Short mmCIF file of C-alpha atoms and ligand atoms in Angstrom, two decimals:
data_model
loop_
_atom_site.label_atom_id
_atom_site.label_comp_id
_atom_site.label_asym_id
_atom_site.label_seq_id
_atom_site.Cartn_x
_atom_site.Cartn_y
_atom_site.Cartn_z
CA UNK A 1 35.64 -4.14 15.49
CA UNK A 2 36.48 -1.40 12.29
CA UNK A 3 38.25 -3.65 10.91
CA UNK A 4 36.07 -5.88 9.95
CA UNK A 5 35.34 -3.28 7.42
CA UNK A 6 35.65 -4.11 3.40
CA UNK A 7 36.09 -0.68 0.70
CA UNK A 8 32.50 0.43 -0.80
CA UNK A 9 32.89 0.23 -4.15
CA UNK A 10 32.53 3.88 -5.25
CA UNK A 11 28.64 5.33 -6.67
CA UNK A 12 29.37 4.87 -10.35
CA UNK A 13 27.66 8.18 -10.97
CA UNK A 14 29.43 10.60 -7.81
CA UNK A 15 32.93 9.12 -8.66
CA UNK A 16 32.53 11.12 -11.97
CA UNK A 17 32.23 13.81 -9.95
CA UNK A 18 35.78 13.34 -8.95
CA UNK A 19 37.32 11.94 -11.84
CA UNK A 20 36.20 15.12 -14.19
CA UNK A 21 37.59 17.78 -11.46
CA UNK A 22 40.56 16.03 -11.64
CA UNK A 23 41.38 16.38 -15.33
CA UNK A 24 43.40 19.08 -16.29
CA UNK A 25 41.83 20.10 -20.00
CA UNK A 26 40.41 23.36 -20.72
CA UNK A 27 37.58 21.66 -22.90
CA UNK A 28 36.46 18.30 -20.89
CA UNK A 29 32.39 18.12 -20.93
CA UNK A 30 30.78 17.48 -18.18
CA UNK A 31 28.06 14.44 -18.85
CA UNK A 32 27.43 12.69 -16.17
CA UNK A 33 25.46 13.35 -12.52
CA UNK A 34 21.88 14.24 -13.02
CA UNK A 35 22.50 18.26 -12.00
CA UNK A 36 21.15 20.64 -14.52
CA UNK A 37 23.62 23.41 -15.97
CA UNK A 38 22.21 25.98 -17.48
CA UNK A 39 24.48 27.56 -21.23
CA UNK A 40 27.51 28.61 -19.34
CA UNK A 41 27.68 25.55 -16.73
CA UNK A 42 26.43 26.39 -14.23
CA UNK A 43 23.37 24.93 -11.36
CA UNK A 44 21.42 28.40 -10.55
CA UNK A 45 19.61 29.18 -7.42
CA UNK A 46 15.88 29.22 -8.95
CA UNK A 47 14.75 33.05 -8.98
CA UNK A 48 11.75 32.03 -7.30
CA UNK A 49 13.35 29.71 -4.77
CA UNK A 50 15.60 32.95 -3.98
CA UNK A 51 12.62 35.22 -3.51
CA UNK A 52 11.62 32.23 -0.87
CA UNK A 53 14.78 32.39 0.65
CA UNK A 54 14.39 35.77 1.26
CA UNK A 55 11.31 35.93 2.35
CA UNK A 56 11.50 33.46 4.99
CA UNK A 57 14.87 34.52 6.39
CA UNK A 58 13.30 37.88 7.03
CA UNK A 59 10.41 35.79 8.65
CA UNK A 60 11.08 32.20 10.24
CA UNK A 61 11.11 33.26 14.14
CA UNK A 62 11.60 29.37 14.60
CA UNK A 63 14.22 26.94 14.24
CA UNK A 64 11.32 24.68 16.19
CA UNK A 65 11.05 21.01 15.81
CA UNK A 66 8.07 21.09 12.93
CA UNK A 67 6.36 17.25 12.89
CA UNK A 68 7.58 14.16 12.29
CA UNK A 69 6.41 14.30 8.72
CA UNK A 70 7.31 17.13 7.92
CA UNK A 71 4.48 20.38 8.22
CA UNK A 72 1.34 19.30 6.66
CA UNK A 73 1.62 22.50 4.16
CA UNK A 74 4.04 20.33 1.90
CA UNK A 75 2.30 17.91 1.42
CA UNK A 76 -0.81 19.15 0.67
CA UNK A 77 1.51 21.00 -2.05
CA UNK A 78 2.94 18.32 -3.58
CA UNK A 79 0.54 16.30 -3.21
CA UNK A 80 -1.75 18.34 -5.80
CA UNK A 81 0.62 19.29 -7.11
CA UNK A 82 2.03 15.32 -8.75
CA UNK A 83 -1.58 14.09 -8.14
CA UNK A 84 -3.57 16.72 -8.67
CA UNK A 85 -7.29 15.78 -8.47
CA UNK A 86 -6.31 12.10 -9.21
CA UNK A 87 -7.48 10.66 -5.98
CA UNK A 88 -9.43 12.27 -3.32
CA UNK A 89 -6.63 13.56 -0.76
CA UNK A 90 -8.09 11.81 2.12
CA UNK A 91 -6.67 8.51 0.96
CA UNK A 92 -2.25 9.69 0.69
CA UNK A 93 -0.99 9.44 3.68
CA UNK A 94 2.49 11.75 3.07
CA UNK A 95 5.89 12.11 5.39
CA UNK A 96 9.39 15.17 3.46
CA UNK A 97 11.94 12.87 3.23
CA UNK A 98 15.66 14.22 2.50
CA UNK A 99 15.97 14.17 -0.79
CA UNK A 100 13.80 11.53 -3.66
CA UNK A 101 16.34 8.91 -2.16
CA UNK A 102 15.25 8.87 1.65
CA UNK A 103 11.75 8.57 -0.03
CA UNK A 104 12.48 6.12 -1.66
CA UNK A 105 14.73 4.65 0.44
CA UNK A 106 11.34 4.59 3.32
CA UNK A 107 9.49 3.52 0.47
CA UNK A 108 11.37 -0.27 0.51
CA UNK A 109 11.53 0.40 4.13
CA UNK A 110 7.64 0.50 4.42
CA UNK A 111 7.13 -2.20 1.77
CA UNK A 112 9.63 -4.60 3.92
CA UNK A 113 8.13 -3.43 7.20
CA UNK A 114 4.25 -4.32 5.17
CA UNK A 115 5.74 -7.79 4.03
CA UNK A 116 9.33 -9.10 4.46
CA UNK A 117 9.26 -11.26 1.17
CA UNK A 118 8.26 -8.77 -1.07
CA UNK A 119 10.05 -8.66 -4.26
CA UNK A 120 11.05 -5.65 -5.76
CA UNK A 121 10.77 -5.44 -9.90
CA UNK A 122 12.43 -3.43 -11.15
CA UNK A 123 13.67 -1.54 -14.70
CA UNK A 124 16.49 -3.39 -16.35
CA UNK A 125 18.42 -0.92 -16.55
CA UNK A 126 17.46 1.66 -13.45
CA UNK A 127 18.86 3.77 -11.45
CA UNK A 128 21.90 2.29 -9.67
CA UNK A 129 20.48 4.00 -7.00
CA UNK A 130 17.63 1.84 -7.12
CA UNK A 131 19.73 -1.52 -6.60
CA UNK A 132 22.11 -0.49 -4.26
CA UNK A 133 19.47 0.21 -1.67
CA UNK A 134 18.10 -2.75 -1.86
CA UNK A 135 20.43 -5.09 -1.98
CA UNK A 136 22.08 -3.24 1.60
CA UNK A 137 18.18 -4.32 3.36
CA UNK A 138 19.04 -8.17 1.88
CA UNK A 139 15.20 -7.10 -0.63
CA UNK A 140 14.33 -9.99 -3.28
CA UNK A 141 13.97 -7.46 -7.28
CA UNK A 142 13.11 -9.19 -9.99
CA UNK A 143 14.79 -6.62 -12.90
CA UNK A 144 11.95 -6.83 -16.08
CA UNK A 145 13.22 -6.21 -19.32
CA UNK A 146 13.09 -2.37 -20.89
CA UNK A 147 15.45 -0.72 -22.68
CA UNK A 148 15.92 -1.65 -26.28
CA UNK A 149 19.33 -1.67 -27.06
CA UNK A 150 18.76 -2.15 -31.56
CA UNK A 151 15.93 1.26 -30.57
CA UNK A 152 17.15 3.16 -27.44
CA UNK A 153 13.05 2.82 -27.31
CA UNK A 154 11.14 0.43 -24.86
CA UNK A 155 11.07 -2.94 -25.08
CA UNK A 156 7.20 -2.85 -23.83
CA UNK A 157 6.57 -6.37 -25.35
CA UNK A 158 8.79 -7.91 -22.56
CA UNK A 159 8.35 -5.22 -20.30
CA UNK A 160 4.42 -6.69 -20.52
CA UNK A 161 6.33 -10.32 -20.63
CA UNK A 162 7.61 -9.76 -17.48
CA UNK A 163 4.98 -7.42 -15.92
CA UNK A 164 2.81 -10.64 -16.25
CA UNK A 165 5.18 -12.55 -13.62
CA UNK A 166 4.27 -10.33 -10.43
CA UNK A 167 2.30 -11.36 -7.70
CA UNK A 168 0.49 -10.14 -5.49
CA UNK A 169 2.53 -8.40 -3.07
CA UNK A 170 5.05 -7.58 -5.35
CA UNK A 171 5.77 -4.07 -5.86
CA UNK A 172 6.45 -2.46 -8.88
CA UNK A 173 8.78 0.25 -9.49
CA UNK A 174 8.02 3.05 -12.34
CA UNK A 175 9.21 5.86 -12.86
CA UNK A 176 7.24 8.54 -13.59
CA UNK A 177 8.80 10.38 -16.40
CA UNK A 178 11.75 11.04 -17.94
CA UNK A 179 13.52 7.20 -16.79
CA UNK A 180 16.97 7.40 -15.37
CA UNK A 181 19.39 6.38 -16.99
CA UNK A 182 17.74 5.87 -19.96
CA UNK A 183 15.10 8.68 -21.40
CA UNK A 184 13.64 6.04 -22.76
CA UNK A 185 9.47 6.46 -21.66
CA UNK A 186 6.17 4.51 -22.49
CA UNK A 187 3.40 7.09 -24.01
CA UNK A 188 0.22 6.84 -22.16
CA UNK A 189 -1.71 4.01 -23.76
CA UNK A 190 1.00 1.72 -22.59
CA UNK A 191 0.65 2.99 -19.18
CA UNK A 192 -2.38 1.84 -19.55
CA UNK A 193 -2.03 -1.65 -20.80
CA UNK A 194 0.76 -1.42 -17.36
CA UNK A 195 -2.51 0.20 -15.76
CA UNK A 196 -4.31 -3.24 -16.47
CA UNK A 197 -1.74 -6.05 -15.80
CA UNK A 198 -1.23 -4.44 -12.12
CA UNK A 199 -4.51 -4.77 -11.21
CA UNK A 200 -4.25 -8.17 -12.79
CA UNK A 201 -2.00 -9.56 -10.77
CA UNK A 202 -2.92 -7.62 -7.84
CA UNK A 203 1.08 -6.10 -7.60
CA UNK A 204 1.38 -2.22 -5.78
CA UNK A 205 2.98 -0.09 -8.05
CA UNK A 206 5.45 2.37 -6.70
CA UNK A 207 6.60 5.30 -9.15
CA UNK A 208 10.00 7.70 -8.67
CA UNK A 209 9.35 10.53 -10.20
CA UNK A 210 12.39 13.09 -10.00
CA UNK A 211 12.73 14.76 -12.63
CA UNK A 212 8.73 16.28 -12.51
CA UNK A 213 8.85 19.38 -15.55
CA UNK A 214 11.60 18.45 -17.47
CA UNK A 215 10.15 15.98 -19.79
CA UNK A 216 7.14 17.39 -21.45
CA UNK A 217 5.89 19.68 -18.87
CA UNK A 218 4.45 19.48 -15.64
CA UNK A 219 1.19 18.30 -15.82
CA UNK A 220 2.02 15.81 -18.15
CA UNK A 221 4.59 14.65 -16.10
CA UNK A 222 2.80 13.96 -14.00
CA UNK A 223 -0.06 12.68 -16.05
CA UNK A 224 0.64 8.74 -15.83
CA UNK A 225 1.70 8.91 -11.96
CA UNK A 226 -1.76 9.88 -11.90
CA UNK A 227 -3.45 7.09 -13.57
CA UNK A 228 -2.01 5.17 -12.26
CA UNK A 229 -3.07 5.84 -8.51
CA UNK A 230 -6.22 7.04 -9.95
CA UNK A 231 -7.10 2.70 -11.49
CA UNK A 232 -4.81 1.06 -8.64
CA UNK A 233 -6.06 0.67 -4.74
CA UNK A 234 -3.27 0.92 -3.34
CA UNK A 235 0.43 2.71 -4.91
CA UNK A 236 3.46 4.06 -3.39
CA UNK A 237 5.28 7.43 -4.56
CA UNK A 238 8.84 8.64 -4.01
CA UNK A 239 9.13 11.94 -5.02
CA UNK A 240 11.74 14.88 -5.23
CA UNK A 241 12.03 18.38 -5.56
CA UNK A 242 15.77 19.11 -6.05
CA UNK A 243 15.71 18.79 -9.97
CA UNK A 244 12.10 20.72 -11.08
CA UNK A 245 13.45 23.24 -8.17
CA UNK A 246 16.86 23.12 -8.29
CA UNK A 247 17.11 22.23 -4.15
CA UNK A 248 20.01 19.13 -4.92
CA UNK A 249 22.27 20.26 -1.57
CA UNK A 250 18.88 21.24 0.64
CA UNK A 251 17.51 17.48 0.79
CA UNK A 252 13.91 17.35 -0.37
CA UNK A 253 11.61 14.88 -1.25
CA UNK A 254 8.24 13.37 -0.66
CA UNK A 255 6.56 9.51 0.12
CA UNK A 256 3.59 9.03 -0.82
CA UNK A 257 1.23 6.64 0.24
CA UNK A 258 -1.91 5.29 -1.86
CA UNK A 259 -4.69 3.22 1.12
CA UNK A 260 -7.76 2.54 0.68
CA UNK A 261 -8.60 0.30 3.22
CA UNK A 262 -8.78 0.81 6.71
CA UNK A 263 -5.29 0.82 6.07
CA UNK A 264 -5.72 4.17 5.26
CA UNK A 265 -6.15 4.64 8.95
CA UNK A 266 -2.20 3.48 10.67
CA UNK A 267 -0.76 4.35 7.00
CA UNK A 268 -0.13 8.37 8.00
CA UNK A 269 1.15 6.51 11.84
CA UNK A 270 4.01 4.26 10.26
CA UNK A 271 4.97 6.74 8.02
CA UNK A 272 6.21 8.51 10.68
CA UNK A 273 7.43 6.35 12.34
CA UNK A 274 9.70 5.13 10.00
CA UNK A 275 10.97 8.92 9.52
CA UNK A 276 11.52 9.08 13.51
CA UNK A 277 13.98 5.30 12.64
CA UNK A 278 15.49 6.84 10.30
CA UNK A 279 16.18 10.30 10.95
CA UNK A 280 13.37 11.77 13.36
CA UNK A 281 12.26 14.97 11.68
CA UNK A 282 12.88 15.86 7.60
CA UNK A 283 14.65 18.78 7.32
CA UNK A 284 12.51 21.52 6.74
CA UNK A 285 14.42 24.39 4.69
CA UNK A 286 14.15 23.74 1.56
CA UNK A 287 9.89 21.81 1.87
CA UNK A 288 9.53 25.00 3.31
CA UNK A 289 10.86 27.10 -0.18
CA UNK A 290 8.74 24.85 -1.84
CA UNK A 291 5.22 25.36 -0.20
CA UNK A 292 5.98 28.64 -0.43
CA UNK A 293 6.52 29.11 -4.04
CA UNK A 294 3.72 27.13 -4.64
CA UNK A 295 1.23 28.10 -2.73
CA UNK A 296 2.10 32.62 -4.01
CA UNK A 297 0.57 33.24 -6.76
CA UNK A 298 3.40 34.71 -8.28
CA UNK A 299 6.91 32.91 -7.22
CA UNK A 300 4.66 29.63 -8.29
CA UNK A 301 4.38 31.87 -11.97
CA UNK A 302 7.81 33.01 -12.14
CA UNK A 303 9.01 29.42 -11.25
CA UNK A 304 7.24 27.25 -13.64
CA UNK A 305 8.16 29.92 -16.32
CA UNK A 306 11.97 29.16 -15.17
CA UNK A 307 10.78 24.85 -15.62
CA UNK A 308 9.80 25.30 -18.52
CA UNK A 309 13.24 27.43 -20.06
CA UNK A 310 14.46 24.72 -18.80
CA UNK A 311 12.77 22.41 -19.90
CA UNK A 312 12.74 23.80 -23.90
CA UNK A 313 16.76 24.26 -23.36
CA UNK A 314 17.76 20.92 -23.21
CA UNK A 315 14.69 19.71 -26.06
CA UNK A 316 17.01 22.60 -28.00
CA UNK A 317 19.83 20.25 -27.06
CA UNK A 318 18.59 17.54 -28.16
CA UNK A 319 17.32 18.37 -31.58
CA UNK A 320 20.20 19.63 -32.09
CA UNK A 321 22.48 16.63 -31.12
CA UNK A 322 19.94 14.02 -33.11
CA UNK A 323 20.64 16.80 -35.40
CA UNK A 324 24.40 17.10 -35.28
CA UNK A 325 24.98 13.29 -35.36
CA UNK A 326 22.86 12.93 -38.65
CA UNK A 327 24.96 15.09 -40.74
CA UNK A 328 28.55 14.04 -39.02
CA UNK A 329 27.24 10.38 -39.60
CA UNK A 330 25.17 10.60 -42.46
CA UNK A 331 22.32 8.28 -40.79
CA UNK A 332 19.77 8.83 -38.74
CA UNK A 333 20.63 6.42 -36.26
CA UNK A 334 20.81 9.31 -33.17
CA UNK A 335 17.59 9.73 -33.95
CA UNK A 336 16.28 8.60 -30.44
CA UNK A 337 18.03 11.32 -28.85
CA UNK A 338 15.44 13.54 -30.56
CA UNK A 339 12.51 11.60 -28.68
CA UNK A 340 13.82 10.28 -25.35
CA UNK A 341 13.29 12.43 -22.78
CA UNK A 342 14.50 13.94 -19.09
CA UNK A 343 17.84 14.91 -18.49
CA UNK A 344 19.62 11.41 -19.55
CA UNK A 345 19.70 9.58 -23.22
CA UNK A 346 21.47 6.47 -23.41
CA UNK A 347 23.94 6.05 -25.75
CA UNK A 348 23.37 2.07 -26.09
CA UNK A 349 27.03 1.62 -26.39
CA UNK A 350 30.29 -0.13 -24.55
CA UNK A 351 32.36 1.34 -21.12
CA UNK A 352 34.42 0.72 -23.56
CA UNK A 353 33.41 3.50 -26.14
CA UNK A 354 33.03 4.85 -22.60
CA UNK A 355 36.25 5.02 -20.96
CA UNK A 356 37.02 5.75 -24.76
CA UNK A 357 35.50 8.71 -24.97
CA UNK A 358 36.84 9.80 -21.76
CA UNK A 359 40.27 9.70 -22.42
CA UNK A 360 40.20 10.76 -25.74
CA UNK A 361 38.32 13.35 -25.32
CA UNK A 362 37.87 14.49 -21.80
CA UNK A 363 33.69 13.84 -22.33
CA UNK A 364 32.79 12.27 -18.94
CA UNK A 365 30.01 9.71 -19.20
CA UNK A 366 28.49 7.73 -16.92
CA UNK A 367 29.93 3.61 -17.46
CA UNK A 368 26.51 2.67 -18.99
CA UNK A 369 26.63 5.27 -21.51
CA UNK A 370 23.86 7.54 -20.78
CA UNK A 371 25.22 11.04 -20.81
CA UNK A 372 23.25 13.93 -19.06
CA UNK A 373 22.11 17.05 -21.74
CA UNK A 374 21.64 19.53 -19.38
CA UNK A 375 25.64 19.04 -19.46
CA UNK A 376 25.89 20.11 -22.92
CA UNK A 377 25.60 23.90 -24.58
CA UNK A 378 24.91 25.26 -28.10
CA UNK A 379 29.70 25.20 -29.12
CA UNK A 380 30.06 21.63 -26.58
CA UNK A 381 27.33 20.06 -28.40
CA UNK A 382 29.33 19.75 -31.99
CA UNK A 383 32.49 18.36 -30.18
CA UNK A 384 30.66 16.01 -28.44
CA UNK A 385 29.20 14.45 -31.65
CA UNK A 386 31.77 14.96 -33.26
CA UNK A 387 33.67 12.78 -30.54
CA UNK A 388 31.08 10.38 -31.06
CA UNK A 389 31.43 9.32 -34.23
CA UNK A 390 35.08 9.57 -34.50
CA UNK A 391 35.38 7.48 -31.82
CA UNK A 392 32.70 5.37 -34.06
CA UNK A 393 30.40 4.66 -31.88
C1 LIG B 1 21.75 10.65 -10.95
O1 LIG B 1 21.13 9.67 -11.00
O2 LIG B 1 22.45 11.77 -12.02
C2 LIG B 1 21.03 11.66 -9.70
O3 LIG B 1 20.21 11.17 -9.86
C3 LIG B 1 21.95 12.14 -8.36
C4 LIG B 1 22.39 10.87 -8.75
O4 LIG B 1 22.05 11.59 -6.80
O5 LIG B 1 22.53 9.98 -8.90
#
């Protein structure tokens, strides 16, 4: 039977990781996959994570199963981190998942289960894996305009126009903060307008929040998600702990489902059912570390300080890159890099130019010209700026 299998297109982001490894040049710069790197190019285990791991190693007495939706303590801690007091806890059902991608997958499965004909509205562009999973599940997607290639900001009027075509029973997928791949984000007043459109159309929001703390701060980055959740009767939230806890390989994420009607009664059981069908129990190790950190004053304070330091470092690199480009290009046309937030900025150039930067300068970014700001350091920023201007971006 396996002769029927067709070669799958490699994931564009992950393929870059291998290409970069295979490049023998010593001055190559990796701005591909969304992984945080410090000034020396390492992705460190965060201090609070190391400390929690040590405590866990000493105190954990069993590796037996926990629960299909994970440890309720993890759900409580994450609901608090993402939603604060925006909605009553009783309206939120939650299930731990293998990473944020697992949460996205489970959310799509849930939508399909509830409404097989639901259309999912996705920003153009969005994280490519959103599209890939939707396609794999055979779900209909409708792109809505988002990125303005001229201003490198959000084409907000076009976005609203497109969202107005959604109907009750459709889902609108939104990035809670730090839009991936563009780095262009809505202001809070713009979020309020999106909320009004969701209220008018009856479409259900689904928020993917994978970079909380990397934009304007842990609280500020959750503000939009909280506003949406508080204003709409139903909402799905897929959150990742990969980036802000630096536990990428532990696969730690959570799907939250907010329901205010009688359906809330079956919500938690539905999430458990979906987990059971797909992987049974979610991974526990990363989730336990997150719970320990969020519930311990000392660990939490240290973790927050480290997330903030990462955020500030990325902001500094943005400022430096925008300044270096301004000096070299003699114009402010790259000013958007300092305005964008999160790990990524989309340069807004062609795939050919991206290829040229890779071949001529050893600079690796995703084909849509997304660059990972955290892949830079103070020394590589001038090299990148030089290459961008020289290549004629
Ligand atoms: C990214 O967008 O680079 C990350 O979310 C990693 C991934 O899985 O694609």
